[in-house]
mmCIF file of C-alpha atoms in Angstrom:
data_model
loop_
_atom_site.group_PDB
_atom_site.id
_atom_site.type_symbol
_atom_site.label_atom_id
_atom_site.label_comp_id
_atom_site.label_asym_id
_atom_site.label_seq_id
_atom_site.Cartn_x
_atom_site.Cartn_y
_atom_site.Cartn_z
ATOM 1 C CA UNK A 233 -18.707 57.451 -85.722
ATOM 2 C CA UNK A 234 -19.344 54.704 -88.316
ATOM 3 C CA UNK A 235 -17.328 52.129 -90.247
ATOM 4 C CA UNK A 236 -18.039 49.982 -93.310
ATOM 5 C CA UNK A 237 -16.789 46.561 -94.434
ATOM 6 C CA UNK A 238 -15.805 46.316 -98.102
ATOM 7 C CA UNK A 239 -15.371 43.107 -100.088
ATOM 8 C CA UNK A 240 -11.902 44.057 -101.322
ATOM 9 C CA UNK A 241 -8.878 45.913 -99.971
ATOM 10 C CA UNK A 242 -9.287 49.683 -99.815
ATOM 11 C CA UNK A 243 -6.966 51.951 -101.786
ATOM 12 C CA UNK A 244 -8.501 55.432 -101.828
ATOM 13 C CA UNK A 245 -11.374 57.362 -100.284
ATOM 14 C CA UNK A 246 -12.720 60.816 -101.060
ATOM 15 C CA UNK A 247 -15.601 62.897 -99.732
ATOM 16 C CA UNK A 248 -17.938 64.411 -102.307
ATOM 17 C CA UNK A 249 -17.474 68.189 -102.752
ATOM 18 C CA UNK A 250 -21.262 68.485 -103.175
ATOM 19 C CA UNK A 251 -22.674 66.156 -100.510
ATOM 20 C CA UNK A 252 -21.101 65.933 -97.041
ATOM 21 C CA UNK A 253 -22.658 62.489 -96.495
ATOM 22 C CA UNK A 254 -21.277 60.855 -99.637
ATOM 23 C CA UNK A 255 -17.924 59.050 -99.750
ATOM 24 C CA UNK A 256 -16.262 57.302 -102.701
ATOM 25 C CA UNK A 257 -13.972 54.324 -101.987
ATOM 26 C CA UNK A 258 -11.778 52.604 -104.601
ATOM 27 C CA UNK A 259 -10.929 48.973 -103.838
ATOM 28 C CA UNK A 260 -8.991 46.064 -105.338
ATOM 29 C CA UNK A 261 -9.216 42.297 -104.959
ATOM 30 C CA UNK A 262 -6.212 40.407 -103.568
ATOM 31 C CA UNK A 263 -4.464 43.604 -102.426
ATOM 32 C CA UNK A 264 -4.341 44.959 -105.968
ATOM 33 C CA UNK A 265 -1.937 42.267 -107.168
ATOM 34 C CA UNK A 266 -4.413 40.264 -109.230
ATOM 35 C CA UNK A 267 -8.192 40.225 -109.613
ATOM 36 C CA UNK A 268 -10.974 42.721 -110.129
ATOM 37 C CA UNK A 269 -11.903 46.029 -108.531
ATOM 38 C CA UNK A 270 -14.960 47.668 -107.060
ATOM 39 C CA UNK A 271 -15.829 51.352 -106.820
ATOM 40 C CA UNK A 272 -18.068 52.052 -103.831
ATOM 41 C CA UNK A 273 -20.322 55.022 -103.204
ATOM 42 C CA UNK A 274 -21.081 55.115 -99.475
ATOM 43 C CA UNK A 275 -23.774 57.124 -97.749
ATOM 44 C CA UNK A 276 -23.367 58.383 -94.195
ATOM 45 C CA UNK A 277 -26.628 58.198 -92.245
ATOM 46 C CA UNK A 278 -25.961 60.581 -89.366
ATOM 47 C CA UNK A 279 -29.224 59.810 -87.598
ATOM 48 C CA UNK A 280 -28.344 56.125 -87.298
ATOM 49 C CA UNK A 281 -24.572 56.604 -87.276
ATOM 50 C CA UNK A 282 -24.067 54.123 -90.126
ATOM 51 C CA UNK A 283 -22.139 53.958 -93.385
ATOM 52 C CA UNK A 284 -24.163 52.199 -96.077
ATOM 53 C CA UNK A 285 -23.467 51.199 -99.652
ATOM 54 C CA UNK A 286 -25.401 53.459 -101.985
ATOM 55 C CA UNK A 287 -23.942 52.015 -105.189
ATOM 56 C CA UNK A 288 -20.988 49.997 -106.414
ATOM 57 C CA UNK A 289 -19.399 49.420 -109.816
ATOM 58 C CA UNK A 290 -17.256 46.377 -110.610
ATOM 59 C CA UNK A 291 -14.192 46.536 -112.855
ATOM 60 C CA UNK A 292 -12.025 43.905 -114.523
ATOM 61 C CA UNK A 293 -8.901 45.003 -112.645
ATOM 62 C CA UNK A 294 -8.191 46.550 -109.261
ATOM 63 C CA UNK A 295 -8.867 50.240 -108.607
ATOM 64 C CA UNK A 296 -6.107 52.353 -107.062
ATOM 65 C CA UNK A 297 -7.571 55.851 -106.816
ATOM 66 C CA UNK A 298 -10.728 57.867 -107.377
ATOM 67 C CA UNK A 299 -11.760 61.524 -107.512
ATOM 68 C CA UNK A 300 -15.050 63.372 -107.590
ATOM 69 C CA UNK A 301 -15.740 65.922 -110.305
ATOM 70 C CA UNK A 302 -15.569 69.530 -109.170
ATOM 71 C CA UNK A 303 -18.143 70.466 -111.811
ATOM 72 C CA UNK A 304 -20.796 67.731 -111.856
ATOM 73 C CA UNK A 305 -21.959 66.219 -108.575
ATOM 74 C CA UNK A 306 -22.705 62.861 -110.234
ATOM 75 C CA UNK A 307 -19.367 62.359 -111.996
ATOM 76 C CA UNK A 308 -16.646 60.239 -110.408
ATOM 77 C CA UNK A 309 -13.401 59.074 -112.010
ATOM 78 C CA UNK A 310 -11.635 55.810 -111.077
ATOM 79 C CA UNK A 311 -8.247 54.538 -112.236
ATOM 80 C CA UNK A 312 -7.306 50.909 -112.661
ATOM 81 C CA UNK A 313 -4.530 48.371 -112.713
ATOM 82 C CA UNK A 314 -5.179 47.561 -116.373
ATOM 83 C CA UNK A 315 -4.343 51.118 -117.437
ATOM 84 C CA UNK A 316 -7.950 52.242 -117.811
ATOM 85 C CA UNK A 317 -9.533 55.492 -116.649
ATOM 86 C CA UNK A 318 -13.295 55.354 -116.077
ATOM 87 C CA UNK A 319 -15.648 58.281 -115.517
ATOM 88 C CA UNK A 320 -18.923 57.202 -113.911
ATOM 89 C CA UNK A 321 -22.274 58.943 -113.955
ATOM 90 C CA UNK A 322 -23.391 57.822 -110.508
ATOM 91 C CA UNK A 323 -26.961 58.995 -111.139
ATOM 92 C CA UNK A 324 -27.469 56.487 -113.956
ATOM 93 C CA UNK A 325 -28.502 52.904 -113.302
ATOM 94 C CA UNK A 326 -28.682 51.863 -116.955
ATOM 95 C CA UNK A 327 -25.381 53.313 -118.269
ATOM 96 C CA UNK A 328 -23.180 54.327 -115.359
ATOM 97 C CA UNK A 329 -19.982 54.529 -117.470
ATOM 98 C CA UNK A 330 -19.936 58.076 -118.861
ATOM 99 C CA UNK A 331 -16.444 57.875 -120.395
ATOM 100 C CA UNK A 332 -13.805 55.152 -120.567
ATOM 101 C CA UNK A 333 -10.206 55.655 -121.655
ATOM 102 C CA UNK A 334 -7.425 53.140 -122.264
ATOM 103 C CA UNK A 335 -4.224 55.030 -123.089
ATOM 104 C CA UNK A 336 -1.862 54.299 -120.197
ATOM 105 C CA UNK A 337 0.393 51.302 -120.758
ATOM 106 C CA UNK A 338 0.538 50.150 -117.138
ATOM 107 C CA UNK A 339 -1.260 50.586 -113.808
ATOM 108 C CA UNK A 340 -2.799 54.017 -113.233
ATOM 109 C CA UNK A 341 -2.067 54.902 -109.624
ATOM 110 C CA UNK A 342 -3.359 58.437 -109.146
ATOM 111 C CA UNK A 343 -6.049 60.822 -110.307
ATOM 112 C CA UNK A 344 -6.965 64.368 -109.288
ATOM 113 C CA UNK A 345 -9.697 66.721 -110.494
ATOM 114 C CA UNK A 346 -8.804 70.341 -111.273
ATOM 115 C CA UNK A 347 -10.099 72.641 -108.526
ATOM 116 C CA UNK A 348 -10.118 75.750 -110.746
ATOM 117 C CA UNK A 349 -10.673 74.623 -114.340
ATOM 118 C CA UNK A 350 -13.260 72.117 -113.262
ATOM 119 C CA UNK A 351 -13.686 70.172 -116.508
ATOM 120 C CA UNK A 352 -10.172 68.652 -116.449
ATOM 121 C CA UNK A 353 -8.280 66.039 -114.428
ATOM 122 C CA UNK A 354 -4.821 64.422 -114.448
ATOM 123 C CA UNK A 355 -3.693 60.817 -114.010
ATOM 124 C CA UNK A 356 -0.315 59.328 -113.114
ATOM 125 C CA UNK A 357 0.817 55.840 -114.104
ATOM 126 C CA UNK A 358 3.431 53.171 -113.600
ATOM 127 C CA UNK A 359 4.242 53.678 -117.306
ATOM 128 C CA UNK A 360 6.112 56.811 -116.057
ATOM 129 C CA UNK A 361 3.646 59.175 -117.757
ATOM 130 C CA UNK A 362 1.043 61.733 -116.718
ATOM 131 C CA UNK A 363 -2.010 62.470 -118.844
ATOM 132 C CA UNK A 364 -4.368 65.439 -118.944
ATOM 133 C CA UNK A 365 -8.035 64.730 -119.635
ATOM 134 C CA UNK A 366 -11.377 66.449 -120.137
ATOM 135 C CA UNK A 367 -14.658 64.574 -119.810
ATOM 136 C CA UNK A 368 -15.879 66.301 -122.964
ATOM 137 C CA UNK A 369 -13.107 64.699 -125.067
ATOM 138 C CA UNK A 370 -12.743 61.094 -126.183
ATOM 139 C CA UNK A 371 -8.957 61.017 -125.725
ATOM 140 C CA UNK A 372 -6.337 62.656 -123.539
ATOM 141 C CA UNK A 373 -5.449 66.289 -124.155
ATOM 142 C CA UNK A 374 -1.732 65.955 -123.415
ATOM 143 C CA UNK A 375 0.909 63.514 -122.168
ATOM 144 C CA UNK A 376 3.844 64.419 -119.914
ATOM 145 C CA UNK A 377 6.530 61.737 -119.805
ATOM 146 C CA UNK A 378 9.576 63.246 -118.142
ATOM 147 C CA UNK A 379 9.614 60.985 -115.069
ATOM 148 C CA UNK A 380 12.045 58.057 -115.132
ATOM 149 C CA UNK A 381 9.994 55.709 -112.947
ATOM 150 C CA UNK A 382 6.444 55.089 -111.711
ATOM 151 C CA UNK A 383 4.290 58.163 -111.075
ATOM 152 C CA UNK A 384 2.548 57.597 -107.747
ATOM 153 C CA UNK A 385 0.799 60.934 -107.159
ATOM 154 C CA UNK A 386 -0.577 63.839 -109.203
ATOM 155 C CA UNK A 387 -2.256 66.888 -107.623
ATOM 156 C CA UNK A 388 -3.531 70.214 -108.928
ATOM 157 C CA UNK A 389 -2.625 73.614 -107.596
ATOM 158 C CA UNK A 390 -5.554 74.906 -105.495
ATOM 159 C CA UNK A 391 -5.370 78.345 -107.126
ATOM 160 C CA UNK A 392 -3.863 78.017 -110.624
ATOM 161 C CA UNK A 393 -5.835 76.170 -113.297
ATOM 162 C CA UNK A 394 -2.755 75.389 -115.366
ATOM 163 C CA UNK A 395 -0.433 74.001 -112.665
ATOM 164 C CA UNK A 396 -0.088 70.554 -111.119
ATOM 165 C CA UNK A 397 2.560 68.580 -109.233
ATOM 166 C CA UNK A 398 3.677 64.965 -109.506
ATOM 167 C CA UNK A 399 5.619 62.590 -107.250
ATOM 168 C CA UNK A 400 7.536 59.578 -108.512
ATOM 169 C CA UNK A 401 9.646 56.603 -107.634
ATOM 170 C CA UNK A 402 12.524 58.404 -109.396
ATOM 171 C CA UNK A 403 12.890 60.420 -106.131
ATOM 172 C CA UNK A 404 11.611 63.636 -107.691
ATOM 173 C CA UNK A 405 8.762 66.050 -107.179
ATOM 174 C CA UNK A 406 7.966 67.876 -110.418
ATOM 175 C CA UNK A 407 5.912 70.983 -111.112
ATOM 176 C CA UNK A 408 4.104 71.346 -114.414
ATOM 177 C CA UNK A 409 2.340 73.943 -116.544
ATOM 178 C CA UNK A 410 -0.196 72.104 -118.707
ATOM 179 C CA UNK A 411 0.859 74.233 -121.692
ATOM 180 C CA UNK A 412 4.421 72.855 -121.642
ATOM 181 C CA UNK A 413 5.325 69.172 -122.027
ATOM 182 C CA UNK A 414 8.505 69.796 -120.008
ATOM 183 C CA UNK A 415 8.283 70.335 -116.260
ATOM 184 C CA UNK A 416 8.906 73.852 -114.983
ATOM 185 C CA UNK A 417 10.713 72.643 -111.843
ATOM 186 C CA UNK A 418 12.199 69.438 -110.443
ATOM 187 C CA UNK A 419 12.917 68.913 -106.746
ATOM 188 C CA UNK A 420 14.908 65.931 -105.494
ATOM 189 C CA UNK A 421 12.642 65.680 -102.498
ATOM 190 C CA UNK A 422 13.699 62.376 -100.879
ATOM 191 C CA UNK A 423 16.412 59.727 -101.116
ATOM 192 C CA UNK A 424 13.798 56.996 -101.572
ATOM 193 C CA UNK A 425 10.636 56.637 -103.638
ATOM 194 C CA UNK A 426 8.058 59.402 -103.176
ATOM 195 C CA UNK A 427 4.593 57.865 -102.888
ATOM 196 C CA UNK A 428 2.430 60.919 -102.274
ATOM 197 C CA UNK A 429 2.209 64.701 -102.458
ATOM 198 C CA UNK A 430 -0.378 67.379 -101.829
ATOM 199 C CA UNK A 431 -0.660 71.109 -102.271
ATOM 200 C CA UNK A 432 -1.386 73.350 -99.297
ATOM 201 C CA UNK A 433 -4.913 74.664 -99.791
ATOM 202 C CA UNK A 434 -4.104 78.131 -98.393
ATOM 203 C CA UNK A 435 -0.592 78.765 -99.707
ATOM 204 C CA UNK A 436 0.079 78.114 -103.396
ATOM 205 C CA UNK A 437 3.837 77.988 -102.737
ATOM 206 C CA UNK A 438 3.728 75.101 -100.236
ATOM 207 C CA UNK A 439 3.736 71.429 -101.253
ATOM 208 C CA UNK A 440 4.023 68.411 -98.939
ATOM 209 C CA UNK A 441 5.615 65.065 -99.877
ATOM 210 C CA UNK A 442 5.638 61.609 -98.257
ATOM 211 C CA UNK A 443 8.130 58.850 -98.952
ATOM 212 C CA UNK A 444 9.256 55.268 -98.459
ATOM 213 C CA UNK A 445 11.865 56.794 -96.133
ATOM 214 C CA UNK A 446 9.021 57.147 -93.550
ATOM 215 C CA UNK A 447 9.235 60.965 -93.568
ATOM 216 C CA UNK A 448 7.024 63.851 -94.644
ATOM 217 C CA UNK A 449 8.650 66.989 -96.024
ATOM 218 C CA UNK A 450 7.189 70.455 -96.494
ATOM 219 C CA UNK A 451 8.553 72.488 -99.427
ATOM 220 C CA UNK A 452 8.413 76.134 -100.490
ATOM 221 C CA UNK A 453 8.587 75.847 -104.267
ATOM 222 C CA UNK A 454 10.162 79.321 -104.483
ATOM 223 C CA UNK A 455 13.203 78.005 -102.592
ATOM 224 C CA UNK A 456 13.354 74.235 -103.181
ATOM 225 C CA UNK A 457 16.993 73.644 -102.230
ATOM 226 C CA UNK A 458 15.998 72.573 -98.728
ATOM 227 C CA UNK A 459 12.758 71.446 -97.111
ATOM 228 C CA UNK A 460 11.099 73.898 -94.737
ATOM 229 C CA UNK A 461 10.296 71.096 -92.310
ATOM 230 C CA UNK A 462 10.667 67.331 -92.019
ATOM 231 C CA UNK A 463 8.071 65.382 -90.037
ATOM 232 C CA UNK A 464 8.984 61.987 -88.586
ATOM 233 C CA UNK A 465 6.699 59.625 -86.712
ATOM 234 C CA UNK A 466 5.719 56.799 -89.044
ATOM 235 C CA UNK A 467 7.548 53.469 -88.806
ATOM 236 C CA UNK A 468 7.046 52.448 -92.432
ATOM 237 C CA UNK A 469 6.477 54.172 -95.771
ATOM 238 C CA UNK A 470 4.072 57.125 -95.922
ATOM 239 C CA UNK A 471 1.497 55.962 -98.467
ATOM 240 C CA UNK A 472 -0.799 58.989 -98.748
ATOM 241 C CA UNK A 473 -1.205 62.431 -97.215
ATOM 242 C CA UNK A 474 -3.735 65.236 -97.432
ATOM 243 C CA UNK A 475 -3.522 68.902 -96.478
ATOM 244 C CA UNK A 476 -6.534 70.135 -94.560
ATOM 245 C CA UNK A 477 -9.091 72.239 -96.457
ATOM 246 C CA UNK A 478 -9.846 74.035 -93.178
ATOM 247 C CA UNK A 479 -6.491 74.818 -91.564
ATOM 248 C CA UNK A 480 -3.254 75.844 -93.293
ATOM 249 C CA UNK A 481 -0.984 73.966 -90.887
ATOM 250 C CA UNK A 482 -2.883 70.641 -90.531
ATOM 251 C CA UNK A 483 -1.817 67.532 -92.464
ATOM 252 C CA UNK A 484 -3.153 63.973 -92.320
ATOM 253 C CA UNK A 485 -0.964 61.021 -93.308
ATOM 254 C CA UNK A 486 -1.424 57.252 -93.538
ATOM 255 C CA UNK A 487 1.223 54.587 -93.664
ATOM 256 C CA UNK A 488 2.146 50.960 -94.108
ATOM 257 C CA UNK A 489 2.693 50.986 -90.333
ATOM 258 C CA UNK A 490 -1.140 50.707 -90.122
ATOM 259 C CA UNK A 491 -1.591 54.153 -88.550
ATOM 260 C CA UNK A 492 -3.037 57.530 -89.426
ATOM 261 C CA UNK A 493 -1.377 60.666 -88.008
ATOM 262 C CA UNK A 494 -2.599 64.256 -87.753
ATOM 263 C CA UNK A 495 0.197 66.846 -87.841
ATOM 264 C CA UNK A 496 0.331 70.572 -87.087
ATOM 265 C CA UNK A 497 3.331 72.035 -88.899
ATOM 266 C CA UNK A 498 3.270 75.195 -86.777
ATOM 267 C CA UNK A 499 3.790 73.418 -83.458
ATOM 268 C CA UNK A 500 7.154 72.390 -82.018
ATOM 269 C CA UNK A 501 5.763 68.916 -81.406
ATOM 270 C CA UNK A 502 4.017 68.569 -84.757
ATOM 271 C CA UNK A 503 2.555 65.106 -84.159
ATOM 272 C CA UNK A 504 -0.876 65.911 -82.725
ATOM 273 C CA UNK A 505 -2.813 62.639 -82.942
ATOM 274 C CA UNK A 506 -2.096 59.032 -83.861
ATOM 275 C CA UNK A 507 -4.878 56.554 -84.694
ATOM 276 C CA UNK A 508 -4.360 52.784 -84.745
ATOM 277 C CA UNK A 509 -7.809 51.485 -85.673
ATOM 278 C CA UNK A 510 -6.756 49.534 -88.790
ATOM 279 C CA UNK A 511 -5.103 46.099 -88.805
ATOM 280 C CA UNK A 512 -3.421 46.284 -92.242
ATOM 281 C CA UNK A 513 -1.684 48.905 -94.396
ATOM 282 C CA UNK A 514 -3.602 52.215 -94.366
ATOM 283 C CA UNK A 515 -3.565 53.673 -97.876
ATOM 284 C CA UNK A 516 -6.494 56.106 -98.164
ATOM 285 C CA UNK A 517 -7.308 59.287 -96.234
ATOM 286 C CA UNK A 518 -9.432 62.383 -96.739
ATOM 287 C CA UNK A 519 -10.803 65.396 -94.896
ATOM 288 C CA UNK A 520 -14.496 66.241 -95.036
ATOM 289 C CA UNK A 521 -14.997 69.511 -96.897
ATOM 290 C CA UNK A 522 -17.992 70.483 -94.754
ATOM 291 C CA UNK A 523 -17.147 69.276 -91.257
ATOM 292 C CA UNK A 524 -13.792 70.568 -90.060
ATOM 293 C CA UNK A 525 -12.849 67.735 -87.710
ATOM 294 C CA UNK A 526 -14.255 64.868 -89.774
ATOM 295 C CA UNK A 527 -11.862 62.486 -91.524
ATOM 296 C CA UNK A 528 -12.035 59.168 -93.375
ATOM 297 C CA UNK A 529 -9.555 56.344 -93.902
ATOM 298 C CA UNK A 530 -9.521 53.066 -95.812
ATOM 299 C CA UNK A 531 -7.177 50.139 -95.536
ATOM 300 C CA UNK A 532 -6.084 46.757 -96.805
ATOM 301 C CA UNK A 533 -8.072 45.334 -93.880
ATOM 302 C CA UNK A 534 -11.195 45.987 -96.011
ATOM 303 C CA UNK A 535 -12.671 48.600 -93.697
ATOM 304 C CA UNK A 536 -13.586 52.271 -94.090
ATOM 305 C CA UNK A 537 -13.864 54.571 -91.074
ATOM 306 C CA UNK A 538 -15.370 58.039 -90.714
ATOM 307 C CA UNK A 539 -14.888 59.875 -87.423
ATOM 308 C CA UNK A 540 -14.207 63.195 -85.752
ATOM 309 C CA UNK A 541 -10.695 64.048 -84.702
ATOM 310 C CA UNK A 542 -10.174 63.620 -80.983
ATOM 311 C CA UNK A 543 -12.527 60.646 -80.822
ATOM 312 C CA UNK A 544 -11.489 57.010 -81.031
ATOM 313 C CA UNK A 545 -12.665 55.407 -84.298
ATOM 314 C CA UNK A 546 -15.059 52.586 -83.449
ATOM 315 C CA UNK A 547 -16.043 49.619 -85.610
ATOM 316 C CA UNK A 548 -19.787 49.659 -86.260
ATOM 317 C CA UNK A 549 -19.814 47.371 -89.321
ATOM 318 C CA UNK A 550 -20.924 43.777 -89.475
ATOM 319 C CA UNK A 551 -17.916 41.582 -90.253
ATOM 320 C CA UNK A 552 -20.171 39.194 -92.175
ATOM 321 C CA UNK A 553 -21.896 41.908 -94.203
ATOM 322 C CA UNK A 554 -19.830 41.161 -97.319
ATOM 323 C CA UNK A 555 -18.394 38.047 -98.920
ATOM 324 C CA UNK A 556 -16.115 35.971 -96.726
ATOM 325 C CA UNK A 557 -12.438 35.976 -97.602
ATOM 326 C CA UNK A 558 -11.604 32.990 -99.784
ATOM 327 C CA UNK A 559 -8.503 30.817 -99.492
ATOM 328 C CA UNK A 560 -6.610 32.676 -102.225
ATOM 329 C CA UNK A 561 -7.140 36.051 -100.521
ATOM 330 C CA UNK A 562 -6.047 34.591 -97.200
ATOM 331 C CA UNK A 563 -2.836 33.266 -98.748
ATOM 332 C CA UNK A 564 -2.046 36.643 -100.306
ATOM 333 C CA UNK A 565 -2.633 38.343 -96.942
ATOM 334 C CA UNK A 566 -0.199 36.012 -95.158
ATOM 335 C CA UNK A 567 2.487 36.441 -97.829
ATOM 336 C CA UNK A 568 2.267 40.236 -97.699
ATOM 337 C CA UNK A 569 2.333 40.309 -93.910
ATOM 338 C CA UNK A 570 5.550 38.287 -93.914
ATOM 339 C CA UNK A 571 7.122 40.582 -96.508
ATOM 340 C CA UNK A 572 6.302 43.737 -94.550
ATOM 341 C CA UNK A 573 8.021 42.622 -91.342
#
């Protein structure tokens, strides 16, 4: 299965809901600390077993997340370190920016497209706020600012068009109805910052969270006093997780420990598979919507991998295919490595 070398550090990857061979990857220069960003559209050539750049869009600041439209196969939204939210029309070569918003006051760290009401999406920011958007409007539809610290993750309910969840550095998981500016529930999910959450695709009452405390917790929102299950296996913070679109009990997680883990919450030994193919923090992960065992990851090591579970991810990219790392990037890499030890 193939890999691809990006010019910048990877932050997020997502398979297209319309094309099984199309993958979006959001990246940032200098590990997202300073510099520009690049949004990649990669194409998977299954005959040649290669990942190739179909298109890329450069931005003034680093990109931290991206999400495909659930309504228009050409629309892709990216969120940036300068507070901007950009909707691309990937079919256009002349004017690829379909909409551009600049309302958040700090870095925008998460974006998710509504699975039911497919013309809306939500973003979460380090300015502590969440915003609701529609591509047909020139400004946000609503702002939710109840969190007390950075919002790291925002995800829609898979079955209710008006409900989403958010995870924050204030240690809380919040549930929201878009028609109310106050959250409808708050769960103190971890004792440390919560970096990621996702909704179970088969059970609207189950939400999964991942934290700096290295753990993953599974919650029944009808009884949030105690987690249903706690999964432990990562050695550093859990940066992102995704619930499988194919199996109710399967979860994928990636971590600053440079690994990706597949879990089965119904098994006594829930840790099914561990992959160690990256050499830096792993921050992006996604399941293919068409191929049940196919997954993708991206990392600060500037590589993207697509492979089938049970196989060992193999590097097929050319290390010299993109620009060489300059001295400034190398210095940043060494500083961050020392800080993570």
